[in-house]
Coordinates of C-alpha atoms in Angstrom, one line a residue:
Chain A
X1 CA -0.1 -0.3 0.1
X2 CA 2.9 2.2 0.6
X3 CA 6.1 1.9 -1.8
X4 CA 9.0 4.2 -1.2
X5 CA 11.6 4.1 -3.6
X6 CA 15.0 5.6 -3.2
X7 CA 13.9 9.1 -2.0
X8 CA 16.1 11.8 -1.1
X9 CA 15.2 15.1 0.2
X10 CA 18.0 18.0 1.0
X11 CA 17.4 21.0 2.9
X12 CA 20.1 23.3 1.8
X13 CA 23.3 21.5 2.2
X14 CA 21.7 19.2 4.9
X15 CA 20.3 15.7 3.7
X16 CA 17.7 15.1 5.6
X17 CA 16.5 11.9 3.9
X18 CA 19.2 9.8 2.2
X19 CA 18.1 7.2 -0.3
X20 CA 15.4 5.6 1.7
X21 CA 13.4 2.7 0.5
X22 CA 10.6 0.5 2.1
X23 CA 7.5 -1.0 1.6
X24 CA 4.3 -1.4 3.8
X25 CA 1.6 -3.4 3.2
X26 CA -2.3 -3.8 4.4
X27 CA -2.6 -4.9 8.1
X28 CA 0.7 -3.8 9.2
X29 CA 1.4 -1.3 12.3
X30 CA 4.7 0.1 11.1
X31 CA 6.8 1.9 13.6
X32 CA 9.1 4.5 12.0
X33 CA 12.0 4.8 14.8
X34 CA 14.9 7.1 15.2
X35 CA 16.6 9.6 17.1
X36 CA 15.4 13.3 16.9
X37 CA 16.2 15.0 13.6
X38 CA 17.0 11.6 11.9
X39 CA 14.5 12.6 9.0
X40 CA 11.2 10.7 10.4
X41 CA 9.0 13.5 10.0
X42 CA 10.6 14.6 6.8
X43 CA 9.8 11.1 5.3
X44 CA 6.1 11.2 6.5
X45 CA 5.8 14.5 4.9
X46 CA 6.8 13.2 1.6
X47 CA 4.4 10.2 2.2
X48 CA 1.5 12.9 2.9
X49 CA 2.4 15.1 -0.2
X50 CA 3.2 18.2 2.2
X51 CA 6.8 18.2 0.7
X52 CA 8.2 16.9 -2.7
X53 CA 11.3 14.9 -2.8
X54 CA 14.2 15.9 -4.5
X55 CA 14.4 12.2 -6.1
X56 CA 13.0 9.0 -6.1
X57 CA 9.4 8.1 -6.1
X58 CA 6.4 7.2 -3.8
X59 CA 3.2 5.6 -4.4
X60 CA 0.5 5.4 -1.5
X61 CA -2.5 3.4 -2.1
X62 CA -1.6 2.9 -5.9
X63 CA -1.4 6.8 -6.5
X64 CA 2.0 8.7 -7.3
X65 CA 2.4 11.5 -4.8
X66 CA 3.6 13.5 -7.6
X67 CA 1.2 12.8 -10.4
X68 CA -1.9 12.0 -8.3
X69 CA -1.5 13.6 -5.1
X70 CA -5.1 14.1 -4.7
X71 CA -5.9 10.4 -4.8
X72 CA -3.0 10.0 -2.0
X73 CA -4.4 12.7 0.1
X74 CA -7.7 11.2 -0.2
X75 CA -6.4 7.6 1.0
X76 CA -4.5 8.8 4.1
X77 CA -5.4 10.2 7.4
X78 CA -2.6 12.2 8.9
X79 CA -1.8 13.6 12.3
X80 CA 1.2 15.7 12.0
X81 CA 3.6 16.2 15.1
X82 CA 2.4 18.7 17.8
X83 CA -1.2 18.1 16.5
X84 CA -2.1 21.5 14.8
X85 CA -5.6 22.6 15.0
X86 CA -8.0 25.4 14.7
X87 CA -8.0 26.6 18.4
X88 CA -10.9 29.1 17.6
X89 CA -13.3 26.1 16.5
X90 CA -15.5 24.0 18.8
X91 CA -14.7 20.3 18.6
X92 CA -18.1 19.6 16.8
X93 CA -17.6 22.5 14.2
X94 CA -13.8 21.4 13.5
X95 CA -14.8 17.9 12.8
X96 CA -17.8 19.1 10.3
X97 CA -15.1 21.2 8.7
X98 CA -12.8 18.2 8.4
X99 CA -15.3 15.9 6.9
X100 CA -16.6 18.4 4.7
X101 CA -12.9 19.1 3.5
X102 CA -12.5 15.4 2.7
X103 CA -15.6 15.6 0.8
X104 CA -17.9 13.6 3.0
X105 CA -21.4 13.8 1.6
X106 CA -23.8 15.9 3.9
X107 CA -26.1 13.0 4.7
X108 CA -23.2 10.8 5.8
X109 CA -21.2 13.4 7.8
X110 CA -23.3 12.9 11.0
X111 CA -22.6 9.2 10.9
X112 CA -19.1 9.8 10.3
X113 CA -18.7 12.0 13.1
X114 CA -20.6 9.9 15.4
X115 CA -18.3 7.1 14.5
X116 CA -15.1 8.8 15.0
X117 CA -16.3 10.6 18.3
X118 CA -17.2 7.1 19.9
X119 CA -14.0 5.6 18.6
X120 CA -11.4 8.2 20.1
X121 CA -14.0 8.9 23.1
X122 CA -14.6 12.8 23.0
X123 CA -18.3 12.8 23.3
X124 CA -18.4 15.1 26.1
X125 CA -15.8 17.5 24.5
X126 CA -17.9 18.2 21.4
X127 CA -19.3 21.5 22.5
X128 CA -16.0 23.1 23.6
X129 CA -13.6 25.0 21.9
X130 CA -10.5 23.0 20.7
X131 CA -8.3 25.6 22.4
X132 CA -9.6 24.7 25.7
X133 CA -9.1 21.2 25.6
X134 CA -6.2 19.3 27.5
X135 CA -3.1 18.0 25.3
X136 CA -4.6 14.7 25.5
X137 CA -8.1 15.4 24.3
X138 CA -6.6 17.6 21.4
X139 CA -4.4 14.6 20.4
X140 CA -7.7 12.7 20.1
X141 CA -9.4 15.4 18.1
X142 CA -6.3 15.4 15.7
X143 CA -7.0 11.6 15.4
X144 CA -10.7 12.1 14.9
X145 CA -9.9 14.3 11.9
X146 CA -7.5 11.8 10.3
X147 CA -10.0 8.9 10.8
X148 CA -13.3 11.1 9.7
X149 CA -13.1 9.5 6.1
X150 CA -12.6 6.1 7.2
X151 CA -9.0 6.0 5.3
X152 CA -7.1 2.6 4.7
X153 CA -3.7 4.4 5.6
X154 CA -3.2 6.0 8.8
X155 CA 0.2 8.0 9.1
X156 CA 0.7 9.7 12.6
X157 CA 3.9 11.7 13.6
X158 CA 4.8 11.3 17.1
X159 CA 1.1 10.4 18.0
X160 CA 1.9 10.1 21.9
X161 CA 4.0 12.8 22.5
X162 CA 3.6 14.9 25.3
X163 CA 0.6 12.7 26.9
X164 CA 0.5 11.4 30.3
X165 CA 1.0 7.3 30.8
X166 CA -2.9 6.7 30.9
X167 CA -3.5 8.6 27.7
X168 CA -0.5 6.8 25.9
X169 CA -2.1 3.6 26.8
X170 CA -5.4 4.6 25.4
X171 CA -3.8 5.7 22.3
X172 CA -1.8 2.4 21.8
X173 CA -4.9 0.6 22.4
X174 CA -6.7 2.6 19.8
X175 CA -3.7 2.4 17.1
X176 CA -3.7 -1.6 17.9
X177 CA -7.3 -1.8 17.3
X178 CA -6.9 0.2 14.1
X179 CA -4.1 -1.9 12.8
X180 CA -6.4 -4.7 12.3
X181 CA -8.2 -3.0 9.3
X182 CA -5.7 -0.3 8.4
X183 CA -2.2 0.1 7.5
X184 CA -1.0 2.2 10.0
X185 CA 2.4 4.1 10.1
X186 CA 3.6 6.1 13.1
X187 CA 7.1 7.6 13.9
X188 CA 8.3 7.9 17.4
X189 CA 11.7 8.4 19.2
X190 CA 10.6 6.3 22.1
X191 CA 11.4 2.7 21.7
X192 CA 8.8 1.3 24.3
X193 CA 6.3 2.8 22.2
X194 CA 7.1 1.3 18.9
X195 CA 8.0 -2.1 20.4
X196 CA 4.6 -2.2 22.4
X197 CA 2.3 -2.3 19.2
X198 CA 4.3 -2.5 16.0
X199 CA 4.4 -5.7 13.7
X200 CA 7.4 -4.3 12.0
X201 CA 9.9 -1.4 12.4
X202 CA 12.1 0.6 10.4
X203 CA 14.9 2.4 12.2
X204 CA 16.1 5.6 10.5
X205 CA 19.4 7.6 11.3
X206 CA 21.0 10.7 9.8
X207 CA 18.5 10.3 7.0
X208 CA 19.6 6.8 6.2
X209 CA 17.4 3.5 6.7
X210 CA 19.6 1.3 9.0
X211 CA 17.2 -1.4 9.7
X212 CA 13.9 -3.1 8.6
X213 CA 12.2 -5.8 9.7
X214 CA 10.1 -7.4 12.6
X215 CA 11.3 -6.8 16.2
X216 CA 12.5 -10.3 16.6
X217 CA 14.2 -10.2 13.2
X218 CA 16.2 -7.1 14.1
X219 CA 17.1 -8.3 17.6
X220 CA 18.6 -11.5 15.9
X221 CA 20.3 -9.6 13.1
X222 CA 21.8 -6.8 15.4
X223 CA 23.3 -9.4 17.8
X224 CA 25.6 -10.8 15.4
X225 CA 26.3 -13.9 17.8
X226 CA 24.3 -16.3 19.7
X227 CA 24.0 -16.2 23.4
X228 CA 22.9 -19.1 25.8
X229 CA 22.5 -19.0 29.6
X230 CA 23.1 -22.4 31.2
X231 CA 22.9 -23.8 34.6
X232 CA 25.3 -26.8 35.2
X233 CA 26.0 -28.6 38.4
X234 CA 29.6 -29.6 38.2
X235 CA 33.2 -28.0 39.0
X236 CA 33.2 -24.5 37.9
X237 CA 36.7 -24.5 36.6
X238 CA 36.5 -27.8 34.7
X239 CA 33.1 -26.9 33.1
X240 CA 34.3 -23.7 32.2
X241 CA 37.5 -25.3 30.3
X242 CA 35.3 -27.9 28.8
X243 CA 32.6 -25.3 27.2
X244 CA 35.6 -23.4 26.1
X245 CA 36.7 -25.8 23.9
X246 CA 33.3 -26.5 22.3
X247 CA 33.4 -25.5 18.6
X248 CA 31.7 -22.3 17.9
X249 CA 32.1 -20.8 21.3
X250 CA 33.8 -17.4 21.4
X251 CA 33.5 -16.8 25.2
X252 CA 32.1 -18.5 28.6
X253 CA 31.6 -16.1 31.8
X254 CA 30.1 -17.3 35.2
X255 CA 27.4 -15.1 35.7
X256 CA 25.9 -16.5 39.0
X257 CA 27.2 -19.3 41.5
X258 CA 25.4 -21.2 44.1
X259 CA 26.3 -23.9 46.4
X260 CA 25.1 -26.7 43.9
X261 CA 25.3 -25.0 40.4
X262 CA 26.7 -22.3 38.4
X263 CA 25.1 -19.9 35.6
X264 CA 27.3 -19.6 32.6
X265 CA 26.7 -17.2 29.8
X266 CA 28.0 -18.9 26.6
X267 CA 28.5 -16.6 23.5
X268 CA 29.1 -18.2 20.1
X269 CA 29.0 -17.9 16.3
X270 CA 25.7 -17.5 14.4
X271 CA 26.7 -20.2 12.2
X272 CA 26.7 -23.1 14.4
X273 CA 24.1 -24.9 16.6
X274 CA 25.5 -23.7 19.8
X275 CA 22.6 -25.0 22.2
X276 CA 23.1 -28.7 21.0
X277 CA 27.0 -28.4 21.3
X278 CA 26.8 -27.0 24.7
X279 CA 24.4 -29.8 25.9
X280 CA 26.3 -32.6 24.2
X281 CA 29.6 -31.2 26.1
X282 CA 27.8 -31.1 29.4
X283 CA 26.6 -34.8 29.2
X284 CA 30.0 -35.8 28.0
X285 CA 31.3 -34.4 31.0
X286 CA 29.0 -36.2 33.3
X287 CA 27.4 -33.0 34.6
X288 CA 23.9 -32.3 34.9
X289 CA 22.1 -29.4 33.1
X290 CA 19.3 -27.7 34.5
X291 CA 18.6 -24.9 32.3
X292 CA 19.8 -24.1 28.6
X293 CA 17.9 -21.0 27.0
X294 CA 19.1 -18.3 24.4
X295 CA 19.4 -15.0 25.4
X296 CA 18.5 -12.3 22.7
X297 CA 19.8 -8.7 23.0
X298 CA 16.6 -6.4 24.0
X299 CA 15.3 -4.0 21.1
X300 CA 16.8 -1.3 23.1
X301 CA 20.3 -2.6 22.9
X302 CA 19.6 -3.2 19.1
X303 CA 18.3 0.3 18.5
X304 CA 21.3 1.9 20.6
X305 CA 23.6 -0.1 18.5
X306 CA 22.2 0.8 15.3
X307 CA 21.7 4.4 16.0
X308 CA 24.9 5.1 18.0
X309 CA 27.1 7.8 16.6
X310 CA 30.4 6.6 15.3
X311 CA 33.5 8.3 17.2
X312 CA 35.3 10.5 15.0
X313 CA 38.7 8.9 13.9
X314 CA 41.6 11.2 15.3
X315 CA 44.1 12.7 13.0
Chain B
X1 CA -16.9 25.1 -5.7
X2 CA -18.0 23.0 -2.9
X3 CA -14.3 23.0 -1.3
X4 CA -13.9 26.6 -1.8
X5 CA -17.1 27.3 0.1
X6 CA -15.9 24.9 3.0
X7 CA -12.4 26.7 3.4
X8 CA -14.1 30.1 2.9
X9 CA -16.8 29.6 5.8
X10 CA -14.1 28.5 8.1
X11 CA -11.9 31.5 7.2
X12 CA -14.7 34.2 7.5
X13 CA -15.9 32.4 10.9
X14 CA -12.2 32.8 12.4
X15 CA -12.3 36.5 11.2
X16 CA -15.3 37.0 13.7
X17 CA -14.6 34.7 16.5
X18 CA -11.5 36.8 17.2
X19 CA -11.7 40.6 17.7
X20 CA -9.5 41.1 14.3
X21 CA -12.6 41.9 12.1
X22 CA -14.3 44.1 14.7
X23 CA -11.1 45.9 15.6
X24 CA -10.5 46.4 12.0
X25 CA -14.0 47.8 11.1
X26 CA -14.0 50.0 14.0
X27 CA -10.6 51.7 13.0
X28 CA -11.7 51.8 9.4
X29 CA -14.8 53.6 10.3
X30 CA -13.1 56.0 12.6
X31 CA -10.3 56.9 10.1
X32 CA -13.0 57.5 7.6
X33 CA -15.0 59.4 10.2
X34 CA -12.1 61.6 11.2
X35 CA -11.5 62.4 7.8
X36 CA -15.4 63.2 7.1
X37 CA -15.5 65.7 9.9
X38 CA -12.2 67.1 10.7
X39 CA -10.0 67.1 7.5
X40 CA -11.8 69.3 4.8
X41 CA -15.1 69.1 6.9
X42 CA -17.8 68.1 4.7
X43 CA -20.1 70.8 6.1
X44 CA -17.9 73.7 5.5
X45 CA -17.3 72.8 1.7
X46 CA -19.1 75.5 -0.6
X47 CA -20.5 72.9 -2.4
X48 CA -20.6 69.8 -0.5
X49 CA -20.1 66.4 -2.1
X50 CA -18.5 63.1 -1.1
X51 CA -15.5 63.1 -3.3
X52 CA -13.1 64.1 -0.8
X53 CA -14.7 61.5 1.4
X54 CA -13.8 58.7 -1.0
X55 CA -10.4 60.2 -2.0
X56 CA -8.8 58.8 1.2
X57 CA -10.0 55.5 0.5
X58 CA -7.1 54.3 -1.4
X59 CA -4.4 55.4 1.5
X60 CA -6.7 53.8 4.3
X61 CA -6.9 50.6 2.3
X62 CA -3.1 50.7 2.1
X63 CA -2.8 51.2 5.7
X64 CA -5.4 49.0 7.2
X65 CA -6.0 46.1 4.9
X66 CA -2.6 44.5 5.6
X67 CA -4.4 44.0 9.0
X68 CA -7.0 41.8 7.3
X69 CA -4.6 39.8 5.2
X70 CA -1.5 39.3 7.5
X71 CA -3.2 36.3 9.1
X72 CA -4.4 34.4 6.1
X73 CA -1.3 32.4 5.4
X74 CA 1.1 33.4 8.5
X75 CA -1.0 32.3 11.1
X76 CA -1.6 29.0 9.5
X77 CA 2.2 28.5 9.0
X78 CA 3.0 29.6 12.4
X79 CA 0.5 27.3 14.1
X80 CA 1.2 24.4 11.7
X81 CA -2.4 24.1 10.8
X82 CA -1.0 24.5 7.1
X83 CA 0.4 20.9 7.2
X84 CA -3.0 19.7 7.8
X85 CA -4.5 22.1 5.3
X86 CA -2.2 21.1 2.6
X87 CA -2.5 17.3 3.1
X88 CA -6.2 17.6 2.9
X89 CA -7.6 16.6 -0.8
X90 CA -8.1 20.1 -1.7
X91 CA -6.0 21.7 -4.8
X92 CA -4.0 24.7 -3.6
X93 CA -5.6 27.3 -5.9
X94 CA -8.9 26.8 -4.1
X95 CA -7.6 27.3 -1.0
X96 CA -6.0 30.6 -2.3
X97 CA -9.4 31.8 -3.6
X98 CA -11.1 30.8 -0.5
X99 CA -8.9 32.5 1.8
X100 CA -9.0 35.8 -0.8
X101 CA -12.7 35.8 -0.7
X102 CA -12.9 35.6 3.0
X103 CA -10.7 38.8 3.3
X104 CA -12.6 40.3 0.7
X105 CA -15.9 39.8 2.3
X106 CA -14.7 41.6 5.5
X107 CA -13.7 44.4 3.1
X108 CA -17.1 44.4 1.5
X109 CA -18.8 44.2 5.0
X110 CA -16.9 47.2 6.1
X111 CA -17.7 49.1 2.8
X112 CA -21.3 48.7 3.4
X113 CA -21.0 50.0 6.9
X114 CA -19.5 53.1 5.4
X115 CA -22.9 53.7 3.4
X116 CA -24.2 55.0 6.6
X117 CA -22.2 58.4 5.5
X118 CA -24.0 59.1 2.2
X119 CA -27.4 57.9 3.4
X120 CA -27.4 60.2 6.3
X121 CA -25.8 62.9 4.3
X122 CA -28.3 62.7 1.7
X123 CA -31.1 63.7 4.1
X124 CA -29.9 67.2 4.0
X125 CA -27.9 67.4 0.8
X126 CA -28.5 66.5 -2.9
X127 CA -26.0 63.8 -3.7
X128 CA -24.8 62.7 -7.2
X129 CA -25.6 59.0 -6.8
X130 CA -23.9 58.1 -9.7
X131 CA -20.6 59.1 -8.4
X132 CA -21.2 57.5 -5.0
X133 CA -21.8 54.1 -6.7
X134 CA -19.0 54.6 -9.1
X135 CA -16.5 55.4 -6.0
X136 CA -18.0 52.2 -4.4
X137 CA -17.2 50.1 -7.7
X138 CA -13.9 51.6 -7.5
X139 CA -13.5 50.8 -3.8
X140 CA -14.5 47.2 -4.4
X141 CA -11.8 47.0 -7.2
X142 CA -9.2 48.4 -5.2
X143 CA -10.0 46.2 -2.4
X144 CA -9.6 43.1 -4.5
X145 CA -6.1 44.2 -5.5
X146 CA -5.1 45.0 -2.0
X147 CA -6.2 41.9 -0.5
X148 CA -4.6 39.9 -3.1
X149 CA -1.7 41.6 -2.5
X150 CA -1.6 41.0 1.1
X151 CA -2.5 37.6 0.7
X152 CA 0.4 36.6 -1.5
X153 CA 2.8 38.4 1.0
X154 CA 1.1 36.6 3.9
X155 CA 2.0 33.3 2.2
X156 CA 5.6 34.2 2.2
X157 CA 6.3 34.4 5.7
X158 CA 5.1 32.7 9.0
X159 CA 5.5 36.0 10.8
X160 CA 2.4 38.2 11.0
X161 CA 4.1 41.2 11.9
X162 CA 6.3 40.9 8.7
X163 CA 3.3 40.1 6.5
X164 CA 1.7 43.2 8.0
X165 CA 4.6 45.7 7.5
X166 CA 5.8 44.4 4.2
X167 CA 2.3 44.7 2.9
X168 CA 1.9 48.1 4.1
X169 CA 5.1 49.1 2.4
X170 CA 4.1 47.2 -0.9
X171 CA 0.4 49.1 -0.7
X172 CA 1.8 52.3 0.1
X173 CA 4.2 52.2 -2.9
X174 CA 1.3 50.8 -5.2
X175 CA -0.8 53.9 -3.9
X176 CA 1.9 56.4 -4.3
X177 CA 3.4 55.5 -7.5
X178 CA -0.1 56.8 -9.2
X179 CA 0.6 60.1 -8.1
X180 CA 1.3 62.8 -11.0
X181 CA 4.5 64.0 -9.1
X182 CA 5.9 60.6 -8.6
X183 CA 5.4 59.8 -12.5
X184 CA 7.0 62.9 -13.2
X185 CA 10.0 62.3 -11.2
X186 CA 10.2 58.8 -12.4
X187 CA 10.1 60.0 -16.1
X188 CA 13.0 62.2 -15.0
X189 CA 15.0 58.8 -13.7
X190 CA 13.9 56.2 -16.3
X191 CA 12.5 58.1 -19.1
X192 CA 9.1 57.2 -20.4
X193 CA 9.0 53.9 -18.4
X194 CA 7.9 56.1 -15.3
X195 CA 4.5 56.8 -17.3
X196 CA 4.4 53.1 -17.5
X197 CA 4.9 52.5 -14.0
X198 CA 2.5 54.9 -13.0
X199 CA -0.1 53.1 -14.7
X200 CA 0.4 50.4 -12.0
X201 CA -0.5 52.8 -9.4
X202 CA -3.9 52.4 -7.8
X203 CA -4.6 56.0 -7.2
X204 CA -4.4 56.5 -11.2
X205 CA -7.1 54.2 -11.7
X206 CA -9.2 54.9 -8.5
X207 CA -9.3 58.9 -9.3
X208 CA -11.5 58.0 -12.2
X209 CA -14.1 56.0 -10.3
X210 CA -14.1 58.9 -7.8
X211 CA -15.1 61.4 -10.6
X212 CA -18.1 59.1 -11.3
X213 CA -16.1 57.6 -14.7
X214 CA -16.5 53.8 -14.9
X215 CA -13.7 53.2 -17.4
X216 CA -13.4 49.4 -18.6
X217 CA -9.4 50.0 -18.6
X218 CA -9.8 50.7 -14.9
X219 CA -11.7 47.4 -14.2
X220 CA -9.2 45.4 -16.3
X221 CA -6.5 46.7 -14.3
X222 CA -8.2 45.6 -11.0
X223 CA -8.8 42.2 -12.5
X224 CA -5.4 41.6 -13.9
X225 CA -3.7 43.0 -10.8
X226 CA -5.9 40.8 -8.5
X227 CA -5.3 37.8 -10.8
X228 CA -1.6 38.4 -10.8
X229 CA -1.2 38.6 -7.1
X230 CA -3.5 35.4 -6.6
X231 CA -1.2 33.4 -9.1
X232 CA 1.8 34.7 -7.1
X233 CA 0.0 33.5 -4.0
X234 CA -0.5 30.3 -5.3
X235 CA 3.1 29.8 -6.7
X236 CA 4.2 30.9 -3.0
X237 CA 1.8 28.3 -1.4
X238 CA 3.2 25.3 -4.0
X239 CA 6.8 26.5 -3.9
X240 CA 6.9 25.6 -0.1
X241 CA 6.7 22.1 -1.1
X242 CA 10.2 22.0 -2.7

């Protein structure tokens, strides 16, 4: 539903988006993750036709953003960062305006407003001025205007920024629900946000796409080695020595010692069956193995690794 | 047309839900009233007519219309709502026309309110209504040009004060360039090009209306200048994407 092919966007000498390519299909909740200033918002602005890329192509719901911009804009619901709304309007008037501007038929407009009002739970706020609402309710009104024409694609730029924990949970629940029937693409620089609801993550840094995949795929890919935790009953020195000789093992460390057993962290290459080899080595040594489980890097570690700034080379 | 109407209604509503329209209308009527009573007072004229009253319109427009147009685009840019507006399935020229019409409507309402002067004066003095209606037609033409200039300038900045002052300067030049003395001075510097530049001055054309002359050339001037600045406005809106 969204095909981004090799887009580049420059602001003067600064390259905000640098040859980014990705595709998103229906039913996916795509998290667009990256540090502040990574190029997330610029990419979303290009997808929504607010900006034009210097090069590359973007197709949204089958429409080209340059050749059929109106088709793209009709297909998407968009909530920009910081939720810009007309503060001088009442919520109900604003939603009517948003519906009419999206060419919803006058007869269908009331039904559309009732639907989004109940979806984002703003029934009690309809008569209030947008400018008098709390940040959380403004965010909901912003979501309501993005949903009013029931678009197949929802694009949200930092939708939970500035909300309190309860509001964040409510917005996440709503996005999860919407993700069942729509393509939801949202950006955030908060990892927990993305990992909580996304089925797929795209990480962008300095305008470049540095990772694209399911959360578990990214964890495995970024780790670069297999890590197992093993609880073994046997003499510590002999066990360490034996495990160190197993093919593919790169390091063995003791992470916990009790009267009867020790916990070991065994790191090895990704191209070998490390679990089986460790199990066999323990059996061959005549010791007993009570726990053997893989340890994966947390998504946070993956993110930090992929977005870490490289130290400058000294002259 | 429906899209234009949707945006137009919102824009017009926003003028009247804030103090802007009320302050503008009051200020306009006060300036015009001061001119009517204190500068070349109407009732002290040997042959009273409203020609002097209407002759101040171009300068009053140049000074006050920027207050109406400054917010049209600058405010949207400053608050970020331009991002929502430009990602709605609407053509940019529809937005430009709708915003122009909203600003123009405020001017039409203001001009309608100034009609209380000729209506009340007509109770004591015989007025030449042909001249008065020609003056109003001229005022409507002039307002269209000035609103389009102000809107185009507003589309070029996100700072309302910059939009206000820039529009004032441009409209003041557009007003002043039509003065015979200015045209003469320009002719001395750039030869006959000065006369050509003088043609673009709004005063040059408005004076015909104020005399009761409805010359198609003056209407063509107003329509073409308005169209030019609306195209420039649309260009400024579209250029932002790149």
